[in-house]
Amino acid sequence: MTTNTANGASAASTAAVKAAVDTANTSQAARASKATQPASAQRRRPELAAFLRNRRARVTPADVGMPPGLRRRTPGLRREEVAQLSGVGVTWYTWLEQGRPINASPQVLDAVARTLRLDAPEREHLYRLAEVPFAPDREVLTRRVGPEVQGIIDALHPLLAVVYNTRYDILATNAAYQDLFAVPETLRIGLPNALWTLFTVAEGDSPLVRPEQELPLMVATLRSAYGRHVGEPAWEDYIRALSVASPWFAELWASGEVVLPGPRVKTFRHAVVGELRMTSQSLSIDGMPECRIVVYTPEDEESREKVELLRERRERLWPPAHESEEEEEIVRRWNAENPAP
């Protein structure tokens, strides 16, 4: 009996020592892992832990169709409830919420995001904190702008301003832009599209003085956006149709060149004032993903004077000829209010 007791005590002592060693090794490994992490990663993990706890606290059992239960101390969901609803292990989720250096897949983060009812900006924030590459949901490109954005580009007058999406659809322009570019002409192809117009317009009618320099850059910029939309029917149809309409576009597209939007000096021609040298600058728009305001500023005094001449010409010729139903209605109303003598 005494021997058995001694053996049991010895086994318990051995188990305790082994557990202590394992704990020490785990702590040492965690410290070593933390030591090898960059400072930015070490800072993200506590932020991730705080973010998950905060978002878990605002989701109630009723929000996810669960009974409230008795003696609930947690203001929102419990950790095990988040794990169960997300289809992940309780220990794994606990470690994630504790900010431990564990790996998370996009699929698992998406499941956690759905459980915690994260909106799009919160979901992206979760990905950033977990150091997982974020791929936003594919969305239909914006095809129109609100009055606020239109007001901004109108207020930029006399600078030329236009709103493009990444496929070069013309979403909005101000009067100065219309002075230089024959925007109504592009309405013949449906939604105005700068790239389509430039590749299909007659050579003598192109507003670009050096299309051999500018168009390859525009196609390369288009390809940089295309990477986010590969396989989407609208994009594939657009690329296919423009390739048929313009063999030169097809050739440039096949080259595979990629560049990002950026400031450039471009030379344009106008039938009345001749050549103008303009610097283009792109500005992003909050709340309108993949859209940008492009502002053109005169590169020199001569170009500035020609822009002013175009403005004066527009004012003399108002109302101009338009082709869209909305613009035709404006013209009809103007004529009714200003009958010819």
CSV table of C-alpha atoms in Angstrom, one decimal:
chain,number,residue,atom,x,y,z
A,1,MET,CA,0.0,0.0,0.0
A,2,THR,CA,2.8,2.3,0.9
A,3,THR,CA,4.6,1.4,-2.3
A,4,ASN,CA,1.6,2.2,-4.4
A,5,THR,CA,1.1,5.5,-2.7
A,6,ALA,CA,4.7,6.4,-3.3
A,7,ASN,CA,4.5,5.4,-6.9
A,8,GLY,CA,1.3,7.4,-7.3
A,9,ALA,CA,2.9,10.5,-5.8
A,10,SER,CA,6.0,10.0,-8.0
A,11,ALA,CA,3.8,9.8,-11.1
A,12,ALA,CA,1.9,12.9,-10.1
A,13,SER,CA,5.1,14.7,-9.4
A,14,THR,CA,6.4,13.7,-12.8
A,15,ALA,CA,3.2,14.8,-14.6
A,16,ALA,CA,3.4,18.1,-12.8
A,17,VAL,CA,7.0,18.6,-13.8
A,18,LYS,CA,6.1,17.7,-17.4
A,19,ALA,CA,3.2,20.1,-17.4
A,20,ALA,CA,5.4,22.9,-16.1
A,21,VAL,CA,8.1,22.1,-18.7
A,22,ASP,CA,5.5,22.1,-21.5
A,23,THR,CA,4.1,25.4,-20.2
A,24,ALA,CA,7.5,26.9,-20.1
A,25,ASN,CA,8.3,25.7,-23.6
A,26,THR,CA,5.0,27.1,-24.9
A,27,SER,CA,5.7,30.4,-23.3
A,28,GLN,CA,9.2,30.5,-24.5
A,29,ALA,CA,8.1,29.6,-28.1
A,30,ALA,CA,5.5,32.4,-27.9
A,31,ARG,CA,8.1,34.9,-26.7
A,32,ALA,CA,10.5,33.8,-29.4
A,33,SER,CA,7.7,34.1,-32.0
A,34,LYS,CA,6.8,37.5,-30.8
A,35,ALA,CA,10.4,38.6,-30.8
A,36,THR,CA,10.8,37.7,-34.4
A,37,GLN,CA,7.6,39.6,-35.4
A,38,PRO,CA,8.0,43.1,-36.8
A,39,ALA,CA,6.9,45.9,-34.5
A,40,SER,CA,3.9,46.6,-36.8
A,41,ALA,CA,2.7,43.0,-36.4
A,42,GLN,CA,3.1,43.1,-32.6
A,43,ARG,CA,0.9,46.2,-32.5
A,44,ARG,CA,-1.8,44.8,-34.8
A,45,ARG,CA,-2.5,41.8,-32.7
A,46,PRO,CA,-3.6,43.8,-29.6
A,47,GLU,CA,-5.7,46.0,-31.9
A,48,LEU,CA,-7.2,42.8,-33.4
A,49,ALA,CA,-8.1,41.5,-30.0
A,50,ALA,CA,-9.7,44.7,-28.9
A,51,PHE,CA,-11.6,45.0,-32.2
A,52,LEU,CA,-13.1,41.5,-32.0
A,53,ARG,CA,-14.1,41.9,-28.3
A,54,ASN,CA,-15.8,45.2,-29.1
A,55,ARG,CA,-17.7,43.8,-32.1
A,56,ARG,CA,-18.7,40.6,-30.2
A,57,ALA,CA,-20.1,42.7,-27.4
A,58,ARG,CA,-22.6,44.5,-29.7
A,59,VAL,CA,-24.1,41.4,-31.2
A,60,THR,CA,-26.9,39.9,-29.0
A,61,PRO,CA,-28.1,36.3,-29.1
A,62,ALA,CA,-31.4,37.6,-30.5
A,63,ASP,CA,-29.5,39.1,-33.4
A,64,VAL,CA,-28.4,35.7,-34.5
A,65,GLY,CA,-31.5,33.8,-33.5
A,66,MET,CA,-30.3,32.3,-30.2
A,67,PRO,CA,-32.2,32.3,-26.9
A,68,PRO,CA,-30.8,34.8,-24.4
A,69,GLY,CA,-30.3,32.1,-21.7
A,70,LEU,CA,-30.1,32.6,-17.9
A,71,ARG,CA,-27.3,34.3,-15.9
A,72,ARG,CA,-25.8,35.9,-19.0
A,73,ARG,CA,-23.0,38.2,-17.9
A,74,THR,CA,-21.6,38.9,-21.3
A,75,PRO,CA,-23.2,42.0,-22.9
A,76,GLY,CA,-23.1,40.3,-26.3
A,77,LEU,CA,-22.2,36.8,-27.6
A,78,ARG,CA,-19.9,34.5,-25.8
A,79,ARG,CA,-16.6,33.4,-27.4
A,80,GLU,CA,-17.9,29.8,-27.7
A,81,GLU,CA,-21.0,31.1,-29.4
A,82,VAL,CA,-19.0,33.1,-32.0
A,83,ALA,CA,-16.9,30.0,-32.6
A,84,GLN,CA,-20.0,27.8,-33.0
A,85,LEU,CA,-21.7,30.2,-35.4
A,86,SER,CA,-18.6,30.7,-37.4
A,87,GLY,CA,-17.8,26.9,-37.6
A,88,VAL,CA,-14.4,27.2,-36.0
A,89,GLY,CA,-12.9,25.7,-32.8
A,90,VAL,CA,-13.4,27.5,-29.5
A,91,THR,CA,-9.7,27.4,-28.7
A,92,TRP,CA,-8.8,28.8,-32.1
A,93,TYR,CA,-11.2,31.7,-31.8
A,94,THR,CA,-10.1,32.4,-28.2
A,95,TRP,CA,-6.5,32.6,-29.4
A,96,LEU,CA,-7.5,34.9,-32.2
A,97,GLU,CA,-9.4,37.2,-29.8
A,98,GLN,CA,-6.4,37.1,-27.5
A,99,GLY,CA,-4.2,38.4,-30.2
A,100,ARG,CA,-2.0,35.4,-30.4
A,101,PRO,CA,0.2,34.9,-33.5
A,102,ILE,CA,-2.0,32.4,-35.3
A,103,ASN,CA,-2.8,32.1,-38.9
A,104,ALA,CA,-6.2,32.8,-40.3
A,105,SER,CA,-7.6,32.1,-43.8
A,106,PRO,CA,-9.8,34.4,-45.7
A,107,GLN,CA,-12.7,31.9,-45.5
A,108,VAL,CA,-12.5,31.7,-41.7
A,109,LEU,CA,-12.2,35.5,-41.3
A,110,ASP,CA,-15.3,35.8,-43.6
A,111,ALA,CA,-17.2,33.4,-41.4
A,112,VAL,CA,-16.3,35.4,-38.3
A,113,ALA,CA,-17.2,38.7,-40.0
A,114,ARG,CA,-20.6,37.3,-40.9
A,115,THR,CA,-21.2,36.2,-37.3
A,116,LEU,CA,-20.2,39.5,-35.9
A,117,ARG,CA,-22.2,41.3,-38.6
A,118,LEU,CA,-19.3,43.4,-39.9
A,119,ASP,CA,-20.0,45.9,-42.7
A,120,ALA,CA,-17.6,46.3,-45.6
A,121,PRO,CA,-15.2,48.8,-44.0
A,122,GLU,CA,-15.1,46.7,-40.7
A,123,ARG,CA,-14.5,43.5,-42.7
A,124,GLU,CA,-11.5,45.1,-44.5
A,125,HIS,CA,-10.2,46.4,-41.1
A,126,LEU,CA,-10.4,42.8,-39.7
A,127,TYR,CA,-8.4,41.6,-42.6
A,128,ARG,CA,-5.7,44.3,-42.2
A,129,LEU,CA,-5.3,43.6,-38.5
A,130,ALA,CA,-5.1,39.8,-39.1
A,131,GLU,CA,-2.5,40.5,-41.8
A,132,VAL,CA,-4.5,38.6,-44.4
A,133,PRO,CA,-4.6,40.1,-48.0
A,134,PHE,CA,-7.9,41.7,-48.5
A,135,ALA,CA,-9.9,41.3,-51.7
A,136,PRO,CA,-13.0,43.5,-51.8
A,137,ASP,CA,-16.2,42.0,-53.1
A,138,ARG,CA,-16.7,42.4,-56.8
A,139,GLU,CA,-19.1,45.2,-57.5
A,140,VAL,CA,-20.7,46.7,-60.6
A,141,LEU,CA,-18.8,49.7,-61.6
A,142,THR,CA,-20.3,53.0,-60.6
A,143,ARG,CA,-22.2,54.5,-63.6
A,144,ARG,CA,-23.4,57.8,-62.2
A,145,VAL,CA,-22.4,60.5,-59.7
A,146,GLY,CA,-24.4,62.4,-57.1
A,147,PRO,CA,-25.0,66.1,-57.0
A,148,GLU,CA,-22.2,66.5,-54.4
A,149,VAL,CA,-19.5,65.2,-56.8
A,150,GLN,CA,-21.0,67.1,-59.7
A,151,GLY,CA,-20.9,70.3,-57.6
A,152,ILE,CA,-17.2,69.7,-56.8
A,153,ILE,CA,-16.1,69.4,-60.4
A,154,ASP,CA,-18.4,72.4,-61.4
A,155,ALA,CA,-16.6,74.4,-58.7
A,156,LEU,CA,-13.2,73.6,-60.2
A,157,HIS,CA,-14.1,75.8,-63.2
A,158,PRO,CA,-12.2,77.1,-65.1
A,159,LEU,CA,-10.1,74.0,-64.6
A,160,LEU,CA,-11.2,71.1,-66.8
A,161,ALA,CA,-12.6,68.2,-64.7
A,162,VAL,CA,-14.2,64.8,-65.5
A,163,VAL,CA,-15.2,61.7,-63.4
A,164,TYR,CA,-14.0,58.4,-64.7
A,165,ASN,CA,-14.4,54.9,-63.4
A,166,THR,CA,-11.6,52.4,-64.0
A,167,ARG,CA,-13.1,51.4,-67.4
A,168,TYR,CA,-12.9,55.0,-68.6
A,169,ASP,CA,-16.7,55.5,-68.6
A,170,ILE,CA,-17.3,59.2,-68.5
A,171,LEU,CA,-19.6,59.7,-65.5
A,172,ALA,CA,-19.6,63.5,-65.2
A,173,THR,CA,-17.9,66.5,-66.7
A,174,ASN,CA,-17.9,70.2,-66.0
A,175,ALA,CA,-18.4,73.0,-68.6
A,176,ALA,CA,-14.6,73.6,-69.1
A,177,TYR,CA,-14.1,69.9,-70.0
A,178,GLN,CA,-16.9,70.1,-72.5
A,179,ASP,CA,-15.3,73.2,-74.1
A,180,LEU,CA,-12.3,71.1,-75.1
A,181,PHE,CA,-13.8,67.6,-75.7
A,182,ALA,CA,-16.8,66.9,-77.9
A,183,VAL,CA,-18.5,64.9,-75.2
A,184,PRO,CA,-21.9,64.8,-77.0
A,185,GLU,CA,-20.3,63.0,-79.9
A,186,THR,CA,-19.5,60.1,-77.6
A,187,LEU,CA,-23.2,59.6,-76.8
A,188,ARG,CA,-23.5,57.7,-80.1
A,189,ILE,CA,-21.9,54.7,-78.5
A,190,GLY,CA,-24.3,54.6,-75.5
A,191,LEU,CA,-22.6,55.4,-72.2
A,192,PRO,CA,-19.7,57.8,-73.0
A,193,ASN,CA,-16.4,56.1,-72.7
A,194,ALA,CA,-13.1,57.9,-73.3
A,195,LEU,CA,-11.1,54.9,-74.3
A,196,TRP,CA,-13.6,53.6,-76.8
A,197,THR,CA,-14.0,57.0,-78.4
A,198,LEU,CA,-10.2,57.5,-78.7
A,199,PHE,CA,-9.7,54.1,-80.4
A,200,THR,CA,-12.7,54.3,-82.8
A,201,VAL,CA,-12.8,58.0,-83.7
A,202,ALA,CA,-11.5,59.0,-87.2
A,203,GLU,CA,-7.8,59.8,-87.0
A,204,GLY,CA,-8.2,63.4,-88.0
A,205,ASP,CA,-10.9,63.9,-85.3
A,206,SER,CA,-8.9,62.6,-82.3
A,207,PRO,CA,-8.3,65.2,-79.7
A,208,LEU,CA,-4.9,63.6,-78.9
A,209,VAL,CA,-1.9,65.1,-80.7
A,210,ARG,CA,0.3,62.1,-79.9
A,211,PRO,CA,-2.0,59.1,-79.6
A,212,GLU,CA,0.9,56.7,-80.1
A,213,GLN,CA,2.2,57.9,-76.7
A,214,GLU,CA,-1.0,58.4,-74.8
A,215,LEU,CA,-3.1,55.4,-75.8
A,216,PRO,CA,-0.6,52.7,-74.8
A,217,LEU,CA,-0.5,54.3,-71.3
A,218,MET,CA,-4.3,54.4,-71.1
A,219,VAL,CA,-4.6,50.7,-72.1
A,220,ALA,CA,-1.9,49.8,-69.5
A,221,THR,CA,-3.9,51.7,-66.9
A,222,LEU,CA,-7.0,49.8,-67.9
A,223,ARG,CA,-5.2,46.5,-67.4
A,224,SER,CA,-4.1,47.5,-63.9
A,225,ALA,CA,-7.8,47.8,-63.0
A,226,TYR,CA,-8.8,44.7,-65.0
A,227,GLY,CA,-6.9,42.5,-62.6
A,228,ARG,CA,-9.7,43.0,-60.0
A,229,HIS,CA,-12.4,42.1,-62.5
A,230,VAL,CA,-11.0,39.1,-64.5
A,231,GLY,CA,-13.9,36.9,-65.6
A,232,GLU,CA,-16.6,39.4,-64.9
A,233,PRO,CA,-19.0,39.4,-68.0
A,234,ALA,CA,-19.2,43.2,-68.3
A,235,TRP,CA,-15.4,43.6,-68.4
A,236,GLU,CA,-14.8,40.6,-70.6
A,237,ASP,CA,-17.5,41.8,-73.1
A,238,TYR,CA,-16.0,45.3,-73.0
A,239,ILE,CA,-12.5,44.1,-73.8
A,240,ARG,CA,-13.7,41.7,-76.4
A,241,ALA,CA,-15.9,44.3,-78.2
A,242,LEU,CA,-13.2,47.0,-78.2
A,243,SER,CA,-10.6,44.5,-79.5
A,244,VAL,CA,-12.9,43.8,-82.4
A,245,ALA,CA,-13.6,47.5,-83.0
A,246,SER,CA,-9.9,48.4,-82.9
A,247,PRO,CA,-7.1,46.1,-83.9
A,248,TRP,CA,-4.7,48.6,-82.4
A,249,PHE,CA,-6.4,48.2,-79.0
A,250,ALA,CA,-6.2,44.4,-79.4
A,251,GLU,CA,-2.5,44.6,-80.1
A,252,LEU,CA,-1.8,46.9,-77.1
A,253,TRP,CA,-4.0,44.7,-74.8
A,254,ALA,CA,-2.1,41.6,-75.8
A,255,SER,CA,1.2,43.3,-74.8
A,256,GLY,CA,0.3,42.9,-71.1
A,257,GLU,CA,1.7,46.3,-70.0
A,258,VAL,CA,0.5,47.6,-66.7
A,259,VAL,CA,0.8,51.1,-65.1
A,260,LEU,CA,-1.1,53.0,-62.4
A,261,PRO,CA,-2.9,56.3,-63.0
A,262,GLY,CA,-0.7,59.3,-62.4
A,263,PRO,CA,0.0,62.9,-63.4
A,264,ARG,CA,1.0,63.3,-67.0
A,265,VAL,CA,1.4,66.2,-69.5
A,266,LYS,CA,-0.8,65.6,-72.6
A,267,THR,CA,-1.2,67.6,-75.7
A,268,PHE,CA,-4.7,68.1,-77.2
A,269,ARG,CA,-6.0,69.7,-80.3
A,270,HIS,CA,-9.1,71.7,-80.8
A,271,ALA,CA,-10.5,72.8,-84.2
A,272,VAL,CA,-10.8,76.4,-83.1
A,273,VAL,CA,-7.9,77.2,-80.8
A,274,GLY,CA,-5.3,74.6,-81.9
A,275,GLU,CA,-3.0,72.7,-79.6
A,276,LEU,CA,-3.2,72.9,-75.8
A,277,ARG,CA,-0.7,71.3,-73.3
A,278,MET,CA,-2.5,70.1,-70.2
A,279,THR,CA,-1.3,68.3,-67.0
A,280,SER,CA,-3.7,65.6,-65.7
A,281,GLN,CA,-4.0,64.8,-62.0
A,282,SER,CA,-6.2,62.0,-60.6
A,283,LEU,CA,-8.1,62.4,-57.3
A,284,SER,CA,-9.9,59.5,-55.5
A,285,ILE,CA,-13.5,59.9,-54.4
A,286,ASP,CA,-14.6,58.6,-51.0
A,287,GLY,CA,-17.6,56.3,-51.2
A,288,MET,CA,-17.1,55.7,-55.0
A,289,PRO,CA,-14.6,52.8,-55.3
A,290,GLU,CA,-12.7,52.6,-58.6
A,291,CYS,CA,-13.7,56.1,-59.5
A,292,ARG,CA,-11.6,59.2,-59.8
A,293,ILE,CA,-11.8,62.9,-60.6
A,294,VAL,CA,-9.3,63.8,-63.3
A,295,VAL,CA,-8.4,67.5,-63.4
A,296,TYR,CA,-6.6,69.0,-66.4
A,297,THR,CA,-4.6,72.2,-65.8
A,298,PRO,CA,-2.9,74.3,-68.5
A,299,GLU,CA,0.8,73.6,-68.7
A,300,ASP,CA,1.8,77.0,-69.9
A,301,GLU,CA,0.4,80.5,-70.4
A,302,GLU,CA,-0.5,80.0,-74.0
A,303,SER,CA,-2.6,76.9,-73.1
A,304,ARG,CA,-4.3,78.9,-70.3
A,305,GLU,CA,-5.3,81.7,-72.8
A,306,LYS,CA,-6.7,79.1,-75.2
A,307,VAL,CA,-8.8,77.5,-72.4
A,308,GLU,CA,-10.2,81.0,-71.7
A,309,LEU,CA,-11.0,81.5,-75.4
A,310,LEU,CA,-13.0,78.2,-75.3
A,311,ARG,CA,-14.9,79.4,-72.3
A,312,GLU,CA,-15.8,82.7,-74.0
A,313,ARG,CA,-16.8,80.8,-77.2
A,314,ARG,CA,-19.1,78.5,-75.2
A,315,GLU,CA,-20.8,81.5,-73.6
A,316,ARG,CA,-21.4,83.1,-77.0
A,317,LEU,CA,-22.8,80.0,-78.6
A,318,TRP,CA,-25.1,79.0,-75.7
A,319,PRO,CA,-27.2,76.9,-75.9
A,320,PRO,CA,-25.0,74.4,-77.7
A,321,ALA,CA,-26.3,71.4,-79.7
A,322,HIS,CA,-26.8,68.3,-77.6
A,323,GLU,CA,-28.0,64.8,-78.3
A,324,SER,CA,-29.1,63.3,-75.0
A,325,GLU,CA,-32.8,63.5,-74.1
A,326,GLU,CA,-32.0,65.4,-70.9
A,327,GLU,CA,-29.8,67.9,-72.6
A,328,GLU,CA,-32.4,68.3,-75.4
A,329,GLU,CA,-35.0,69.1,-72.8
A,330,ILE,CA,-32.7,71.8,-71.4
A,331,VAL,CA,-32.4,73.3,-74.9
A,332,ARG,CA,-36.1,73.2,-75.5
A,333,ARG,CA,-36.8,74.9,-72.2
A,334,TRP,CA,-34.2,77.6,-72.9
A,335,ASN,CA,-35.7,78.3,-76.3
A,336,ALA,CA,-39.2,78.5,-74.8
A,337,GLU,CA,-38.0,81.1,-72.3
A,338,ASN,CA,-35.9,83.0,-74.8
A,339,PRO,CA,-37.9,83.1,-78.0
A,340,ALA,CA,-36.1,84.4,-81.1
A,341,PRO,CA,-36.9,88.1,-82.0
